[in-house]
């Protein structure tokens, strides 16, 4: 029974193995970015960028259909345009960057959905919005592995500046940490990871594997390194669990993986040793006694 539930789907079906390998690759790179987004109070920015890539993906779909290369290039250009354009508009008009990002991502999402609807059918739109394990072909797998490798290599020199700026941006500026440069690099990495995730998770769910394990990790460690390790482990566990749920219950892979990550977050909130509800309750009772 255990073999049939947990191992047989991956042993028998190649598309599930490719999806698992791709999601595990994303689990190594996306959750650390999610931890830094959480520390920098930018958790919702990842969702904004995920929606911002939609017009570029739709343009790639117009040109070459469900081509990973065409949609990836279009999505990358659109994501960078939204992220960099929001900052430029905010500085030019004196407004807040988060308000500009909100306006741009709503416009981008609506435009992308309209573009796909004009040229494709309901199946194509569902695939782009919610992902599909069947869409993780060899090209998508190479993209996920390449983005994961690039992200880890880029985070090695960026680790200390990002941690320093996340906790004390004024001190980082006084030490010449070049926060603006690292911030742009960081946003580019977020866009790349969202872009790599959309094949399996869809544009609406792409940030789920990035943010939910990161948010859950704060209940398992109080150090940045500990949170990153916990987030990676939770993401890997949720990838396998979500794909199994998708296979056995016949639901889209993206929502299944995000639901599994949401379940891990709920367990972390309840049982996590760092500010979990039940450990805090027991500590209060012990002190009261």
Short mmCIF file of C-alpha atoms in Angstrom, two decimals:
data_model
loop_
_atom_site.label_atom_id
_atom_site.label_comp_id
_atom_site.label_asym_id
_atom_site.label_seq_id
_atom_site.Cartn_x
_atom_site.Cartn_y
_atom_site.Cartn_z
CA UNK A 1 0.00 0.00 0.00
CA UNK A 2 2.80 2.42 0.89
CA UNK A 3 4.64 1.64 -2.32
CA UNK A 4 1.51 2.15 -4.42
CA UNK A 5 0.76 5.49 -2.77
CA UNK A 6 4.23 7.04 -2.52
CA UNK A 7 6.66 5.38 -4.94
CA UNK A 8 4.76 3.66 -7.73
CA UNK A 9 3.63 6.87 -9.51
CA UNK A 10 7.22 8.11 -9.82
CA UNK A 11 8.53 4.67 -10.78
CA UNK A 12 5.95 4.11 -13.50
CA UNK A 13 5.52 7.53 -15.12
CA UNK A 14 8.38 9.52 -16.63
CA UNK A 15 6.47 12.82 -16.67
CA UNK A 16 6.06 12.62 -12.89
CA UNK A 17 9.77 11.96 -12.44
CA UNK A 18 10.62 14.99 -14.60
CA UNK A 19 8.17 17.13 -12.65
CA UNK A 20 9.64 15.95 -9.34
CA UNK A 21 13.22 16.64 -10.44
CA UNK A 22 12.22 20.08 -11.71
CA UNK A 23 10.35 20.96 -8.52
CA UNK A 24 13.26 19.73 -6.38
CA UNK A 25 15.58 21.97 -8.41
CA UNK A 26 13.27 24.91 -7.75
CA UNK A 27 13.12 23.93 -4.07
CA UNK A 28 16.85 24.52 -3.77
CA UNK A 29 16.77 28.07 -5.13
CA UNK A 30 13.32 29.65 -4.75
CA UNK A 31 12.78 29.28 -0.95
CA UNK A 32 16.03 31.11 -0.04
CA UNK A 33 14.81 34.03 -2.16
CA UNK A 34 11.48 33.79 -0.33
CA UNK A 35 13.28 34.05 3.01
CA UNK A 36 15.02 37.24 1.89
CA UNK A 37 11.75 38.65 0.53
CA UNK A 38 10.19 38.00 3.94
CA UNK A 39 13.10 39.62 5.80
CA UNK A 40 12.94 42.66 3.51
CA UNK A 41 9.13 42.94 3.97
CA UNK A 42 8.61 42.31 0.26
CA UNK A 43 6.63 39.06 0.45
CA UNK A 44 3.87 40.29 -1.88
CA UNK A 45 6.38 41.56 -4.45
CA UNK A 46 6.98 38.00 -5.66
CA UNK A 47 3.28 37.61 -6.44
CA UNK A 48 3.32 40.93 -8.29
CA UNK A 49 6.26 39.80 -10.43
CA UNK A 50 4.59 36.44 -11.10
CA UNK A 51 1.60 38.22 -12.57
CA UNK A 52 3.81 40.72 -14.36
CA UNK A 53 5.38 38.05 -16.57
CA UNK A 54 2.00 37.10 -18.06
CA UNK A 55 2.03 39.43 -21.12
CA UNK A 56 5.49 38.22 -22.12
CA UNK A 57 4.45 34.58 -21.78
CA UNK A 58 1.32 35.33 -23.84
CA UNK A 59 3.45 37.04 -26.52
CA UNK A 60 5.72 33.99 -26.67
CA UNK A 61 2.61 31.81 -26.96
CA UNK A 62 1.38 33.94 -29.86
CA UNK A 63 4.69 33.55 -31.69
CA UNK A 64 5.58 29.90 -31.06
CA UNK A 65 2.73 28.23 -29.19
CA UNK A 66 3.61 26.33 -25.99
CA UNK A 67 7.33 26.72 -26.62
CA UNK A 68 9.35 26.88 -23.40
CA UNK A 69 12.07 29.02 -24.99
CA UNK A 70 9.72 31.59 -26.54
CA UNK A 71 7.53 31.93 -23.43
CA UNK A 72 10.58 32.12 -21.15
CA UNK A 73 12.20 34.92 -23.14
CA UNK A 74 8.94 36.84 -23.32
CA UNK A 75 8.23 36.33 -19.63
CA UNK A 76 11.74 37.42 -18.64
CA UNK A 77 11.46 40.65 -20.64
CA UNK A 78 7.99 41.38 -19.23
CA UNK A 79 9.04 40.65 -15.65
CA UNK A 80 12.09 42.87 -15.86
CA UNK A 81 10.01 45.62 -17.49
CA UNK A 82 7.47 45.52 -14.66
CA UNK A 83 10.03 45.40 -11.84
CA UNK A 84 12.36 48.05 -13.26
CA UNK A 85 9.53 50.16 -14.70
CA UNK A 86 7.80 50.39 -11.34
CA UNK A 87 10.93 51.79 -9.71
CA UNK A 88 11.53 54.26 -12.54
CA UNK A 89 7.91 55.49 -12.51
CA UNK A 90 7.91 55.83 -8.74
CA UNK A 91 11.06 57.95 -8.81
CA UNK A 92 9.81 60.07 -11.74
CA UNK A 93 6.39 60.79 -10.21
CA UNK A 94 7.31 60.85 -6.54
CA UNK A 95 4.82 58.07 -5.77
CA UNK A 96 5.23 54.86 -3.82
CA UNK A 97 6.85 51.92 -5.60
CA UNK A 98 4.37 49.39 -4.17
CA UNK A 99 1.42 51.37 -5.57
CA UNK A 100 3.04 51.53 -9.01
CA UNK A 101 3.80 47.79 -8.89
CA UNK A 102 0.16 47.08 -8.04
CA UNK A 103 -1.09 49.10 -11.00
CA UNK A 104 1.39 47.51 -13.40
CA UNK A 105 0.78 43.93 -12.32
CA UNK A 106 -3.01 44.24 -12.55
CA UNK A 107 -2.65 45.69 -16.03
CA UNK A 108 -0.14 43.01 -17.01
CA UNK A 109 -2.27 40.14 -15.71
CA UNK A 110 -5.41 41.36 -17.49
CA UNK A 111 -3.48 41.95 -20.72
CA UNK A 112 -1.85 38.51 -20.61
CA UNK A 113 -5.12 36.66 -19.98
CA UNK A 114 -6.79 38.60 -22.82
CA UNK A 115 -3.93 37.82 -25.21
CA UNK A 116 -4.02 34.09 -24.47
CA UNK A 117 -7.81 34.02 -24.74
CA UNK A 118 -7.69 35.64 -28.17
CA UNK A 119 -5.28 33.13 -29.71
CA UNK A 120 -5.76 30.02 -27.56
CA UNK A 121 -8.52 28.04 -25.94
CA UNK A 122 -9.54 27.32 -22.38
CA UNK A 123 -7.00 24.48 -22.14
CA UNK A 124 -4.10 26.76 -23.06
CA UNK A 125 -5.23 29.42 -20.57
CA UNK A 126 -5.61 26.85 -17.79
CA UNK A 127 -2.14 25.47 -18.55
CA UNK A 128 -0.52 28.89 -18.33
CA UNK A 129 -2.43 30.00 -15.22
CA UNK A 130 -2.29 26.79 -13.17
CA UNK A 131 0.51 24.73 -14.72
CA UNK A 132 0.58 21.03 -15.58
CA UNK A 133 2.97 18.19 -14.82
CA UNK A 134 2.55 17.20 -18.48
CA UNK A 135 4.13 20.54 -19.42
CA UNK A 136 7.43 19.72 -17.68
CA UNK A 137 9.29 18.36 -20.69
CA UNK A 138 13.05 18.15 -21.11
CA UNK A 139 13.33 21.81 -22.14
CA UNK A 140 11.42 22.95 -19.05
CA UNK A 141 13.55 20.69 -16.87
CA UNK A 142 16.75 22.19 -18.27
CA UNK A 143 15.35 25.68 -17.63
CA UNK A 144 14.51 24.84 -13.99
CA UNK A 145 17.92 23.27 -13.35
CA UNK A 146 19.75 26.14 -15.05
CA UNK A 147 17.88 28.83 -13.12
CA UNK A 148 18.44 26.97 -9.85
CA UNK A 149 22.17 26.66 -10.51
CA UNK A 150 22.47 30.31 -11.54
CA UNK A 151 20.54 31.43 -8.45
CA UNK A 152 22.72 29.48 -6.05
CA UNK A 153 25.89 30.79 -7.69
CA UNK A 154 24.59 34.37 -7.52
CA UNK A 155 23.47 34.04 -3.88
CA UNK A 156 26.96 33.02 -2.75
CA UNK A 157 28.46 36.54 -3.11
CA UNK A 158 25.13 38.27 -2.42
CA UNK A 159 24.39 36.47 0.85
CA UNK A 160 26.07 38.87 3.28
CA UNK A 161 24.91 42.10 1.60
CA UNK A 162 21.32 40.83 1.44
CA UNK A 163 21.35 39.75 5.10
CA UNK A 164 22.91 43.04 6.19
CA UNK A 165 20.47 45.13 4.21
CA UNK A 166 17.54 43.03 5.40
CA UNK A 167 18.30 43.71 9.08
CA UNK A 168 19.95 47.15 9.03
CA UNK A 169 19.80 48.97 5.66
CA UNK A 170 21.25 52.20 7.11
CA UNK A 171 24.32 50.42 8.44
CA UNK A 172 24.67 48.60 5.12
CA UNK A 173 24.62 51.94 3.29
CA UNK A 174 27.23 53.39 5.66
CA UNK A 175 29.51 50.43 4.91
CA UNK A 176 29.20 50.95 1.14
CA UNK A 177 27.24 47.75 0.56
CA UNK A 178 25.83 49.05 -2.78
CA UNK A 179 22.30 48.12 -1.79
CA UNK A 180 20.76 49.32 -5.05
CA UNK A 181 22.92 46.99 -7.15
CA UNK A 182 22.22 43.98 -4.96
CA UNK A 183 18.51 44.87 -4.93
CA UNK A 184 18.33 44.82 -8.74
CA UNK A 185 20.23 41.51 -8.87
CA UNK A 186 17.89 40.09 -6.26
CA UNK A 187 14.76 41.16 -8.20
CA UNK A 188 16.21 39.65 -11.39
CA UNK A 189 16.72 36.33 -9.56
CA UNK A 190 13.13 36.43 -8.30
CA UNK A 191 11.86 37.00 -11.85
CA UNK A 192 13.97 34.11 -13.18
CA UNK A 193 12.71 31.70 -10.51
CA UNK A 194 9.09 32.69 -11.04
CA UNK A 195 9.61 32.18 -14.75
CA UNK A 196 11.14 28.74 -14.23
CA UNK A 197 8.29 27.67 -11.94
CA UNK A 198 5.37 28.59 -14.18
CA UNK A 199 5.60 25.41 -16.31
CA UNK A 200 4.75 23.20 -13.34
CA UNK A 201 2.86 25.64 -11.12
CA UNK A 202 1.39 28.19 -13.55
CA UNK A 203 1.71 31.94 -13.31
CA UNK A 204 -0.91 32.22 -10.56
CA UNK A 205 0.78 29.63 -8.32
CA UNK A 206 4.45 30.13 -9.22
CA UNK A 207 5.30 31.99 -6.01
CA UNK A 208 3.71 29.33 -3.79
CA UNK A 209 6.85 27.20 -3.69
CA UNK A 210 8.91 30.33 -3.04
CA UNK A 211 6.92 32.03 -0.28
CA UNK A 212 4.92 29.45 1.73
CA UNK A 213 7.98 27.37 2.76
CA UNK A 214 9.81 30.61 3.57
CA UNK A 215 6.96 31.87 5.76
CA UNK A 216 6.70 28.47 7.47
CA UNK A 217 10.47 28.33 8.10
CA UNK A 218 10.39 31.23 10.58
CA UNK A 219 8.64 28.90 13.03
CA UNK A 220 11.51 26.39 12.92
CA UNK A 221 14.57 28.61 13.31
CA UNK A 222 15.56 32.10 14.43
CA UNK A 223 18.69 32.39 12.26
CA UNK A 224 18.75 33.21 8.56
CA UNK A 225 20.74 30.09 7.72
CA UNK A 226 18.38 27.91 9.74
CA UNK A 227 15.32 29.43 8.05
CA UNK A 228 16.83 28.84 4.61
CA UNK A 229 17.57 25.19 5.40
CA UNK A 230 14.08 24.67 6.82
CA UNK A 231 12.47 26.40 3.82
CA UNK A 232 14.36 24.21 1.35
CA UNK A 233 13.39 21.05 3.23
CA UNK A 234 9.73 22.07 3.44
CA UNK A 235 9.65 22.97 -0.26
CA UNK A 236 11.15 19.60 -1.27
CA UNK A 237 8.65 17.73 0.91
CA UNK A 238 5.72 19.74 -0.46
CA UNK A 239 6.86 19.18 -4.06
CA UNK A 240 6.69 15.41 -3.68
CA UNK A 241 3.47 15.52 -1.66
CA UNK A 242 1.78 17.91 -4.08
CA UNK A 243 2.66 15.83 -7.12
CA UNK A 244 1.31 12.73 -5.42
CA UNK A 245 -1.91 14.58 -4.56
CA UNK A 246 -2.15 15.75 -8.15
CA UNK A 247 -1.74 12.20 -9.45
CA UNK A 248 -4.07 10.41 -7.05
CA UNK A 249 -6.83 13.04 -6.87
CA UNK A 250 -6.59 14.23 -10.50
CA UNK A 251 -6.17 17.93 -9.64
CA UNK A 252 -3.79 20.46 -11.28
CA UNK A 253 -0.23 20.14 -10.06
CA UNK A 254 0.22 23.81 -9.18
CA UNK A 255 -2.68 24.09 -6.73
CA UNK A 256 -1.82 20.66 -5.27
CA UNK A 257 1.78 21.69 -4.48
CA UNK A 258 0.64 25.02 -3.05
CA UNK A 259 -2.00 23.28 -0.91
CA UNK A 260 0.66 20.91 0.42
CA UNK A 261 2.87 23.91 1.23
CA UNK A 262 -0.09 25.60 2.90
CA UNK A 263 -0.63 22.51 5.04
CA UNK A 264 3.04 22.62 6.11
CA UNK A 265 2.62 26.29 6.99
CA UNK A 266 -0.41 25.53 9.18
CA UNK A 267 1.51 22.74 10.95
CA UNK A 268 4.45 25.12 11.44
CA UNK A 269 2.22 27.83 12.91
CA UNK A 270 0.74 25.32 15.34
CA UNK A 271 3.78 23.22 16.28
CA UNK A 272 6.91 25.16 15.28
CA UNK A 273 9.35 25.67 18.18
CA UNK A 274 9.97 29.30 17.19
CA UNK A 275 6.79 31.19 18.10
CA UNK A 276 4.45 28.29 17.29
CA UNK A 277 1.06 28.59 18.96
CA UNK A 278 1.17 25.37 21.00
CA UNK A 279 4.80 25.75 22.21
CA UNK A 280 4.03 29.33 23.27
CA UNK A 281 0.91 28.14 25.11
CA UNK A 282 2.83 25.41 26.96
CA UNK A 283 5.61 27.85 27.90
CA UNK A 284 3.06 30.27 29.38
CA UNK A 285 1.45 27.48 31.42
CA UNK A 286 4.86 26.39 32.68
CA UNK A 287 5.77 29.93 33.75
CA UNK A 288 2.36 30.38 35.38
CA UNK A 289 2.82 27.21 37.39
#
